Amino acid sequence: MAPMGIRLSPLGMAVFCLLGLGVLYHLYSGFLAGRFAFFMLSEPAAGGPETPHGSAPGGTVDLRELLAVSVLAAVRGGEEVKRVREGNVLNAKAKGKTREGAEEQLTTGDLLSNRRMFYLLKGAFPAVQINSEERVDTADQETVSWDHSIPEDIKQKIQPKEVPAESVTVWIDPLDATQEYTEDLRQYVTTMVCVAVNGKPVIGVIHKPFSSYTAWAMVDGGSNVKARSSYNEKTPRIIVSRSHAGKVEQVARQTFGNKTMIIPAGGAGYKVLALLDVPEKNQEKADVYIHVTYIKKWDICAGNAVLRALGGHMTTLTGEEISYTGSDGNEGGLIASINMNHKALIEKLPDLEKTSHK
């Protein structure tokens, strides 16, 4: 019974009850939310998303795994390159001109190889930056999976090594020597993958699709290829681009002597292999690789890594190390050698550097 002089209306009672229920709901829901959040943080949900392979906690990647995927990517890309060439369905067209005015060719082999290589690497290592010579069309995306297997030769020679994912840049050349590819000069054609850490090339893979030969190396790790030990430093054999042979020949002979042999060849990957002990009957041998004009980094990164791993050198014509970050081009030309006095070679080439920016 209400106190004397006080009357409780039904409406007042209803409002009072609703306010009370609101306070209780607010307090209880906050308690439940707190318990739910605690549960979610302390107990991961069964069947929840796993950490992507190749991106360990802390944002790192294993370079041994990345080497294994790089080898597989180069081989898979090479399969596309070979299939297109043997089927004679190149569909070659000009995609632009070089700084020297020569037309750059683009074929179906370039595009299919690029797609296969890019998506295989991206699927295995989604946190890693990948730079490729050809544009990746997201509308043409495909799923290319890696089965997480590591070849036995890589297991035996390379130890796992974790590096921050943000420090890694992968450079893909899905078809090196496209011009020669269109001319059916198959020995020059390669597919390449390079891994740079903080701008320094540390993994290089060079694959020859038409002979199924693959060279790979990892700096401070191991390799499946060796350097050649025989050369004549007084009259070296210099390998150069087919299109630049005339430009290099005169200066090279003045520098190294009239007996110097100039070897015109296609493809930066092929030229680096010429400096190594490669068991290929149609692989020419050279002592020095020189390029005197602008060149893209995906053309040279893999070869640079292989040479570094074997104790060789690839620098600009003035001896500067080439950084594989930032822009995709190298302005200073290049000179590459192995088991030679690289500094002495550079000192002999002051005149060539002047033409490297043209």
CSV table of N, CA and C in Angstrom, one decimal, residues 23-163:
chain,number,residue,atom,x,y,z
A,23,VAL,N,18.7,-0.2,-17.4
A,23,VAL,CA,19.9,-0.2,-16.6
A,23,VAL,C,20.5,-1.6,-16.5
A,24,LEU,N,19.6,-2.6,-16.2
A,24,LEU,CA,20.1,-4.0,-16.1
A,24,LEU,C,20.6,-4.5,-17.4
A,25,TYR,N,20.0,-4.2,-18.5
A,25,TYR,CA,20.4,-4.7,-19.8
A,25,TYR,C,21.8,-4.1,-20.2
A,26,HIS,N,22.0,-2.8,-19.9
A,26,HIS,CA,23.2,-2.2,-20.2
A,26,HIS,C,24.4,-2.8,-19.4
A,27,LEU,N,24.2,-3.1,-18.1
A,27,LEU,CA,25.2,-3.6,-17.3
A,27,LEU,C,25.5,-5.1,-17.7
A,28,TYR,N,24.5,-5.8,-18.0
A,28,TYR,CA,24.7,-7.3,-18.3
A,28,TYR,C,25.3,-7.5,-19.7
A,29,SER,N,24.8,-6.6,-20.6
A,29,SER,CA,25.4,-6.8,-22.0
A,29,SER,C,26.9,-6.4,-22.0
A,30,GLY,N,27.2,-5.4,-21.2
A,30,GLY,CA,28.7,-5.0,-21.2
A,30,GLY,C,29.5,-6.1,-20.6
A,31,PHE,N,28.9,-6.8,-19.6
A,31,PHE,CA,29.6,-8.0,-19.0
A,31,PHE,C,29.8,-9.1,-20.0
A,32,LEU,N,28.7,-9.4,-20.8
A,32,LEU,CA,28.8,-10.4,-21.7
A,32,LEU,C,29.8,-10.1,-22.8
A,33,ALA,N,29.8,-8.8,-23.3
A,33,ALA,CA,30.8,-8.4,-24.3
A,33,ALA,C,32.2,-8.6,-23.9
A,34,GLY,N,32.4,-8.2,-22.6
A,34,GLY,CA,33.8,-8.3,-22.1
A,34,GLY,C,34.2,-9.8,-22.0
A,35,ARG,N,33.3,-10.7,-21.6
A,35,ARG,CA,33.6,-12.1,-21.5
A,35,ARG,C,33.9,-12.7,-22.9
A,36,PHE,N,33.1,-12.2,-23.9
A,36,PHE,CA,33.2,-12.7,-25.2
A,36,PHE,C,34.6,-12.3,-25.8
A,37,ALA,N,34.9,-11.0,-25.6
A,37,ALA,CA,36.2,-10.5,-26.1
A,37,ALA,C,37.4,-11.3,-25.5
A,38,PHE,N,37.3,-11.6,-24.2
A,38,PHE,CA,38.3,-12.3,-23.5
A,38,PHE,C,38.5,-13.7,-24.1
A,39,PHE,N,37.3,-14.3,-24.3
A,39,PHE,CA,37.3,-15.7,-24.9
A,39,PHE,C,38.0,-15.7,-26.3
A,40,MET,N,37.6,-14.7,-27.1
A,40,MET,CA,38.2,-14.7,-28.5
A,40,MET,C,39.7,-14.4,-28.5
A,41,LEU,N,40.1,-13.6,-27.5
A,41,LEU,CA,41.6,-13.3,-27.5
A,41,LEU,C,42.4,-14.4,-26.9
A,42,SER,N,41.8,-15.2,-26.0
A,42,SER,CA,42.5,-16.2,-25.3
A,42,SER,C,42.4,-17.6,-26.0
A,43,GLU,N,41.4,-17.8,-26.8
A,43,GLU,CA,41.2,-19.1,-27.4
A,43,GLU,C,40.9,-18.9,-28.9
A,44,PRO,N,41.8,-19.2,-29.8
A,44,PRO,CA,41.6,-19.1,-31.2
A,44,PRO,C,40.5,-20.0,-31.7
A,45,ALA,N,39.6,-19.5,-32.6
A,45,ALA,CA,38.5,-20.3,-33.1
A,45,ALA,C,39.0,-21.5,-33.9
A,46,ALA,N,38.3,-22.6,-33.6
A,46,ALA,CA,38.6,-23.8,-34.4
A,46,ALA,C,38.3,-23.6,-35.8
A,47,GLY,N,39.2,-24.0,-36.7
A,47,GLY,CA,38.9,-23.9,-38.1
A,47,GLY,C,39.1,-22.5,-38.6
A,48,GLY,N,39.7,-21.5,-37.8
A,48,GLY,CA,39.8,-20.2,-38.3
A,48,GLY,C,40.9,-20.1,-39.3
A,49,PRO,N,41.2,-18.9,-39.9
A,49,PRO,CA,42.2,-18.7,-40.9
A,49,PRO,C,43.6,-18.9,-40.4
A,50,GLU,N,44.4,-19.6,-41.1
A,50,GLU,CA,45.8,-19.8,-40.7
A,50,GLU,C,46.7,-18.7,-41.3
A,51,THR,N,47.9,-18.6,-40.7
A,51,THR,CA,48.8,-17.7,-41.2
A,51,THR,C,49.2,-18.1,-42.6
A,52,PRO,N,49.2,-17.2,-43.6
A,52,PRO,CA,49.5,-17.6,-45.0
A,52,PRO,C,50.9,-18.2,-45.0
A,53,HIS,N,51.1,-19.3,-45.8
A,53,HIS,CA,52.4,-19.9,-46.0
A,53,HIS,C,53.4,-18.9,-46.5
A,54,GLY,N,54.6,-18.9,-46.0
A,54,GLY,CA,55.6,-17.9,-46.4
A,54,GLY,C,55.6,-16.6,-45.7
A,55,SER,N,54.5,-16.4,-44.8
A,55,SER,CA,54.5,-15.2,-44.0
A,55,SER,C,54.3,-15.6,-42.5
A,56,ALA,N,55.5,-15.9,-41.9
A,56,ALA,CA,55.5,-16.3,-40.5
A,56,ALA,C,55.1,-15.2,-39.6
A,57,PRO,N,54.7,-15.5,-38.3
A,57,PRO,CA,54.4,-14.5,-37.4
A,57,PRO,C,55.5,-13.5,-37.3
A,58,GLY,N,55.2,-12.2,-37.3
A,58,GLY,CA,56.2,-11.2,-37.3
A,58,GLY,C,56.5,-10.7,-38.6
A,59,GLY,N,55.8,-11.2,-39.7
A,59,GLY,CA,56.0,-10.7,-41.0
A,59,GLY,C,57.3,-11.1,-41.6
A,60,THR,N,57.7,-12.4,-41.5
A,60,THR,CA,59.0,-12.8,-42.1
A,60,THR,C,58.7,-13.9,-43.2
A,61,VAL,N,59.7,-14.1,-44.0
A,61,VAL,CA,59.6,-15.1,-45.0
A,61,VAL,C,60.9,-15.9,-45.0
A,62,ASP,N,60.8,-17.2,-45.3
A,62,ASP,CA,62.0,-18.1,-45.3
A,62,ASP,C,62.6,-18.1,-46.7
A,63,LEU,N,63.9,-17.7,-46.8
A,63,LEU,CA,64.5,-17.6,-48.1
A,63,LEU,C,64.7,-18.9,-48.8
A,64,ARG,N,64.8,-20.0,-48.0
A,64,ARG,CA,65.0,-21.3,-48.6
A,64,ARG,C,63.7,-21.7,-49.3
A,65,GLU,N,62.5,-21.4,-48.7
A,65,GLU,CA,61.3,-21.7,-49.3
A,65,GLU,C,61.1,-20.8,-50.5
A,66,LEU,N,61.5,-19.5,-50.4
A,66,LEU,CA,61.3,-18.6,-51.5
A,66,LEU,C,62.2,-19.0,-52.7
A,67,LEU,N,63.4,-19.6,-52.4
A,67,LEU,CA,64.2,-20.1,-53.5
A,67,LEU,C,63.5,-21.3,-54.2
A,68,ALA,N,62.9,-22.2,-53.4
A,68,ALA,CA,62.2,-23.3,-54.0
A,68,ALA,C,61.1,-22.9,-54.9
A,69,VAL,N,60.3,-21.9,-54.4
A,69,VAL,CA,59.2,-21.4,-55.3
A,69,VAL,C,59.7,-20.7,-56.5
A,70,SER,N,60.8,-20.0,-56.4
A,70,SER,CA,61.4,-19.3,-57.5
A,70,SER,C,61.8,-20.2,-58.6
A,71,VAL,N,62.5,-21.3,-58.2
A,71,VAL,CA,62.9,-22.3,-59.2
A,71,VAL,C,61.6,-22.9,-59.9
A,72,LEU,N,60.6,-23.2,-59.1
A,72,LEU,CA,59.4,-23.8,-59.7
A,72,LEU,C,58.7,-22.8,-60.6
A,73,ALA,N,58.7,-21.5,-60.2
A,73,ALA,CA,58.1,-20.5,-61.0
A,73,ALA,C,58.8,-20.3,-62.4
A,74,ALA,N,60.1,-20.3,-62.3
A,74,ALA,CA,60.9,-20.2,-63.6
A,74,ALA,C,60.7,-21.4,-64.5
A,75,VAL,N,60.5,-22.6,-63.9
A,75,VAL,CA,60.3,-23.8,-64.7
A,75,VAL,C,58.9,-23.7,-65.3
A,76,ARG,N,57.9,-23.4,-64.5
A,76,ARG,CA,56.5,-23.3,-65.0
A,76,ARG,C,56.3,-22.3,-66.0
A,77,GLY,N,57.0,-21.1,-65.9
A,77,GLY,CA,56.9,-20.1,-66.9
A,77,GLY,C,57.6,-20.6,-68.2
A,78,GLY,N,58.7,-21.3,-68.0
A,78,GLY,CA,59.4,-21.8,-69.2
A,78,GLY,C,58.5,-22.8,-70.0
A,79,GLU,N,57.7,-23.6,-69.3
A,79,GLU,CA,56.8,-24.5,-69.9
A,79,GLU,C,55.9,-23.8,-70.9
A,80,GLU,N,55.4,-22.6,-70.4
A,80,GLU,CA,54.5,-21.8,-71.3
A,80,GLU,C,55.2,-21.3,-72.5
A,81,VAL,N,56.4,-20.8,-72.2
A,81,VAL,CA,57.3,-20.2,-73.3
A,81,VAL,C,57.5,-21.3,-74.4
A,82,LYS,N,57.9,-22.5,-73.9
A,82,LYS,CA,58.2,-23.5,-74.9
A,82,LYS,C,56.9,-24.0,-75.6
A,83,ARG,N,55.8,-24.1,-75.0
A,83,ARG,CA,54.6,-24.6,-75.6
A,83,ARG,C,54.1,-23.6,-76.7
A,84,VAL,N,54.2,-22.3,-76.4
A,84,VAL,CA,53.8,-21.3,-77.4
A,84,VAL,C,54.7,-21.3,-78.6
A,85,ARG,N,56.0,-21.4,-78.3
A,85,ARG,CA,57.0,-21.4,-79.4
A,85,ARG,C,56.8,-22.6,-80.3
A,86,GLU,N,56.7,-23.8,-79.7
A,86,GLU,CA,56.6,-25.0,-80.5
A,86,GLU,C,55.2,-25.1,-81.2
A,87,GLY,N,54.2,-24.4,-80.7
A,87,GLY,CA,52.9,-24.4,-81.3
A,87,GLY,C,52.8,-23.3,-82.4
A,88,ASN,N,53.9,-22.5,-82.4
A,88,ASN,CA,54.0,-21.3,-83.4
A,88,ASN,C,52.8,-20.4,-83.3
A,89,VAL,N,52.4,-20.1,-82.1
A,89,VAL,CA,51.2,-19.2,-81.9
A,89,VAL,C,51.7,-18.0,-81.0
A,90,LEU,N,52.8,-17.4,-81.5
A,90,LEU,CA,53.4,-16.3,-80.8
A,90,LEU,C,52.5,-15.0,-80.7
A,91,ASN,N,51.8,-14.7,-81.8
A,91,ASN,CA,51.0,-13.5,-81.8
A,91,ASN,C,51.9,-12.3,-81.4
A,92,ALA,N,53.0,-12.2,-82.0
A,92,ALA,CA,54.0,-11.1,-81.7
A,92,ALA,C,53.5,-9.8,-82.1
A,93,LYS,N,53.7,-8.8,-81.3
A,93,LYS,CA,53.4,-7.4,-81.6
A,93,LYS,C,54.3,-6.5,-80.9
A,94,ALA,N,54.4,-5.3,-81.4
A,94,ALA,CA,55.3,-4.3,-80.8
A,94,ALA,C,54.6,-3.7,-79.6
A,95,LYS,N,55.4,-3.6,-78.5
A,95,LYS,CA,54.8,-3.0,-77.3
A,95,LYS,C,55.4,-1.6,-77.0
A,96,GLY,N,56.4,-1.2,-77.8
A,96,GLY,CA,57.0,0.1,-77.6
A,96,GLY,C,58.4,0.0,-78.2
A,97,LYS,N,59.2,1.1,-77.9
A,97,LYS,CA,60.6,1.1,-78.4
A,97,LYS,C,61.5,1.3,-77.3
A,98,THR,N,62.7,0.8,-77.5
A,98,THR,CA,63.8,1.0,-76.6
A,98,THR,C,64.3,2.4,-76.7
A,99,ARG,N,65.2,2.8,-75.8
A,99,ARG,CA,65.8,4.2,-75.9
A,99,ARG,C,66.6,4.3,-77.2
A,100,GLU,N,67.1,3.1,-77.7
A,100,GLU,CA,67.9,3.2,-79.0
A,100,GLU,C,67.0,3.2,-80.2
A,101,GLY,N,65.7,3.1,-80.0
A,101,GLY,CA,64.8,3.2,-81.1
A,101,GLY,C,64.3,1.8,-81.7
A,102,ALA,N,64.8,0.7,-81.1
A,102,ALA,CA,64.5,-0.6,-81.6
A,102,ALA,C,63.1,-1.0,-81.0
A,103,GLU,N,62.3,-1.7,-81.8
A,103,GLU,CA,61.0,-2.1,-81.3
A,103,GLU,C,61.1,-3.3,-80.3
A,104,GLU,N,60.4,-3.1,-79.2
A,104,GLU,CA,60.3,-4.2,-78.2
A,104,GLU,C,59.1,-5.1,-78.6
A,105,GLN,N,59.3,-6.4,-78.6
A,105,GLN,CA,58.3,-7.3,-79.0
A,105,GLN,C,57.6,-7.9,-77.7
A,106,LEU,N,56.3,-8.2,-77.9
A,106,LEU,CA,55.5,-8.9,-76.9
A,106,LEU,C,54.8,-10.0,-77.5
A,107,THR,N,54.9,-11.2,-76.9
A,107,THR,CA,54.3,-12.4,-77.5
A,107,THR,C,53.3,-13.1,-76.5
A,108,THR,N,52.6,-14.0,-76.9
A,108,THR,CA,51.7,-14.8,-76.0
A,108,THR,C,52.6,-15.5,-75.0
A,109,GLY,N,53.8,-15.9,-75.4
A,109,GLY,CA,54.7,-16.6,-74.5
A,109,GLY,C,55.0,-15.7,-73.3
A,110,ASP,N,55.3,-14.4,-73.6
A,110,ASP,CA,55.6,-13.5,-72.5
A,110,ASP,C,54.4,-13.4,-71.5
A,111,LEU,N,53.2,-13.3,-72.0
A,111,LEU,CA,52.1,-13.1,-71.2
A,111,LEU,C,51.7,-14.3,-70.4
A,112,LEU,N,51.7,-15.5,-71.0
A,112,LEU,CA,51.3,-16.7,-70.3
A,112,LEU,C,52.3,-17.1,-69.2
A,113,SER,N,53.6,-16.9,-69.6
A,113,SER,CA,54.7,-17.2,-68.6
A,113,SER,C,54.6,-16.2,-67.4
A,114,ASN,N,54.3,-15.0,-67.7
A,114,ASN,CA,54.2,-14.0,-66.7
A,114,ASN,C,53.1,-14.3,-65.7
A,115,ARG,N,51.9,-14.7,-66.3
A,115,ARG,CA,50.8,-15.0,-65.4
A,115,ARG,C,51.1,-16.2,-64.5
A,116,ARG,N,51.7,-17.2,-65.1
A,116,ARG,CA,52.0,-18.4,-64.3
A,116,ARG,C,53.0,-18.1,-63.2
A,117,MET,N,54.0,-17.4,-63.5
A,117,MET,CA,55.1,-17.1,-62.6
A,117,MET,C,54.6,-16.2,-61.5
A,118,PHE,N,53.9,-15.1,-61.9
A,118,PHE,CA,53.5,-14.1,-60.9
A,118,PHE,C,52.5,-14.7,-59.9
A,119,TYR,N,51.5,-15.4,-60.3
A,119,TYR,CA,50.5,-15.9,-59.4
A,119,TYR,C,51.0,-17.1,-58.6
A,120,LEU,N,51.9,-17.9,-59.0
A,120,LEU,CA,52.6,-18.9,-58.2
A,120,LEU,C,53.3,-18.2,-57.1
A,121,LEU,N,54.1,-17.2,-57.3
A,121,LEU,CA,54.9,-16.6,-56.3
A,121,LEU,C,54.0,-15.8,-55.3
A,122,LYS,N,53.0,-15.1,-55.9
A,122,LYS,CA,52.1,-14.3,-55.1
A,122,LYS,C,51.2,-15.2,-54.2
A,123,GLY,N,50.8,-16.3,-54.7
A,123,GLY,CA,50.0,-17.2,-53.9
A,123,GLY,C,50.8,-17.8,-52.7
A,124,ALA,N,52.1,-18.1,-52.9
A,124,ALA,CA,52.9,-18.7,-51.9
A,124,ALA,C,53.4,-17.6,-50.9
A,125,PHE,N,53.7,-16.4,-51.4
A,125,PHE,CA,54.2,-15.3,-50.6
A,125,PHE,C,53.4,-14.0,-50.8
A,126,PRO,N,52.2,-13.9,-50.3
A,126,PRO,CA,51.3,-12.8,-50.5
A,126,PRO,C,51.9,-11.5,-50.0
A,127,ALA,N,52.7,-11.5,-49.0
A,127,ALA,CA,53.2,-10.3,-48.3
A,127,ALA,C,54.4,-9.7,-49.0
A,128,VAL,N,54.9,-10.3,-50.1
A,128,VAL,CA,56.2,-9.9,-50.7
A,128,VAL,C,55.9,-9.1,-52.0
A,129,GLN,N,56.6,-8.0,-52.2
A,129,GLN,CA,56.5,-7.2,-53.4
A,129,GLN,C,57.1,-7.9,-54.6
A,130,ILE,N,56.3,-8.0,-55.7
A,130,ILE,CA,56.8,-8.6,-56.9
A,130,ILE,C,56.7,-7.7,-58.0
A,131,ASN,N,57.9,-7.5,-58.7
A,131,ASN,CA,58.0,-6.6,-59.9
A,131,ASN,C,58.2,-7.5,-61.1
A,132,SER,N,57.4,-7.3,-62.1
A,132,SER,CA,57.5,-8.1,-63.3
A,132,SER,C,57.6,-7.2,-64.6
A,133,GLU,N,58.3,-7.8,-65.6
A,133,GLU,CA,58.4,-7.0,-66.8
A,133,GLU,C,57.1,-6.8,-67.5
A,134,GLU,N,56.2,-7.7,-67.4
A,134,GLU,CA,54.9,-7.6,-68.1
A,134,GLU,C,53.8,-7.2,-67.0
A,135,ARG,N,52.8,-6.5,-67.5
A,135,ARG,CA,51.7,-6.0,-66.6
A,135,ARG,C,50.8,-7.2,-66.2
A,136,VAL,N,50.4,-7.3,-65.0
A,136,VAL,CA,49.6,-8.4,-64.5
A,136,VAL,C,48.1,-7.9,-64.6
A,137,ASP,N,47.3,-8.6,-65.4
A,137,ASP,CA,45.9,-8.3,-65.6
A,137,ASP,C,45.1,-9.0,-64.5
A,138,THR,N,44.6,-8.2,-63.5
A,138,THR,CA,43.8,-8.9,-62.4
A,138,THR,C,42.6,-9.6,-62.9
A,139,ALA,N,42.0,-9.1,-64.1
A,139,ALA,CA,40.9,-9.8,-64.6
A,139,ALA,C,41.2,-11.2,-65.1
A,140,ASP,N,42.5,-11.4,-65.4
A,140,ASP,CA,42.9,-12.7,-65.9
A,140,ASP,C,43.6,-13.6,-64.8
A,141,GLN,N,43.2,-13.3,-63.6
A,141,GLN,CA,43.9,-14.0,-62.5
A,141,GLN,C,43.6,-15.5,-62.5
A,142,GLU,N,44.6,-16.3,-62.1
A,142,GLU,CA,44.5,-17.7,-62.0
A,142,GLU,C,45.1,-18.2,-60.7
A,143,THR,N,44.6,-19.3,-60.2
A,143,THR,CA,45.2,-19.9,-58.9
A,143,THR,C,46.2,-20.9,-59.3
A,144,VAL,N,47.5,-20.6,-58.9
A,144,VAL,CA,48.6,-21.5,-59.1
A,144,VAL,C,49.2,-21.8,-57.8
A,145,SER,N,49.0,-23.0,-57.3
A,145,SER,CA,49.4,-23.4,-55.9
A,145,SER,C,50.8,-24.0,-55.9
A,146,TRP,N,51.4,-23.9,-54.7
A,146,TRP,CA,52.6,-24.5,-54.4
A,146,TRP,C,52.4,-25.6,-53.4
A,147,ASP,N,52.9,-26.8,-53.6
A,147,ASP,CA,52.6,-28.0,-52.7
A,147,ASP,C,53.6,-28.0,-51.5
A,148,HIS,N,54.3,-26.9,-51.3
A,148,HIS,CA,55.2,-26.7,-50.1
A,148,HIS,C,56.4,-27.7,-50.1
A,149,SER,N,56.7,-28.3,-51.2
A,149,SER,CA,57.8,-29.2,-51.3
A,149,SER,C,59.1,-28.5,-51.7
A,150,ILE,N,60.2,-28.9,-51.1
A,150,ILE,CA,61.5,-28.3,-51.4
A,150,ILE,C,62.4,-29.3,-52.1
A,151,PRO,N,62.9,-29.1,-53.2
A,151,PRO,CA,63.8,-30.1,-53.9
A,151,PRO,C,64.9,-30.5,-53.0
A,152,GLU,N,65.4,-31.8,-53.2
A,152,GLU,CA,66.4,-32.3,-52.3
A,152,GLU,C,67.7,-31.6,-52.4
A,153,ASP,N,68.1,-31.1,-53.6
A,153,ASP,CA,69.4,-30.4,-53.7
A,153,ASP,C,69.3,-29.1,-53.0
A,154,ILE,N,68.2,-28.4,-52.9
A,154,ILE,CA,68.1,-27.2,-52.2
A,154,ILE,C,68.1,-27.5,-50.7
A,155,LYS,N,67.4,-28.6,-50.2
A,155,LYS,CA,67.4,-29.0,-48.8
A,155,LYS,C,68.9,-29.3,-48.3
A,156,GLN,N,69.6,-29.9,-49.2
A,156,GLN,CA,71.0,-30.3,-48.8
A,156,GLN,C,71.9,-29.2,-48.7
A,157,LYS,N,71.7,-28.2,-49.6
A,157,LYS,CA,72.7,-27.1,-49.7
A,157,LYS,C,72.3,-25.8,-48.9
A,158,ILE,N,71.0,-25.6,-48.7
A,158,ILE,CA,70.5,-24.3,-48.2
A,158,ILE,C,69.8,-24.5,-46.8
A,159,GLN,N,70.2,-23.7,-45.9
A,159,GLN,CA,69.6,-23.7,-44.6
A,159,GLN,C,68.4,-22.7,-44.5
A,160,PRO,N,67.4,-23.0,-43.7
A,160,PRO,CA,66.3,-22.0,-43.6
A,160,PRO,C,66.9,-20.7,-43.1
A,161,LYS,N,66.3,-19.6,-43.6
A,161,LYS,CA,66.8,-18.3,-43.2
A,161,LYS,C,65.6,-17.3,-43.3
A,162,GLU,N,65.2,-16.8,-42.1
A,162,GLU,CA,64.0,-15.8,-42.1
A,162,GLU,C,64.5,-14.4,-42.3
A,163,VAL,N,63.8,-13.6,-43.1
A,163,VAL,CA,64.0,-12.2,-43.2
A,163,VAL,C,62.7,-11.5,-43.2
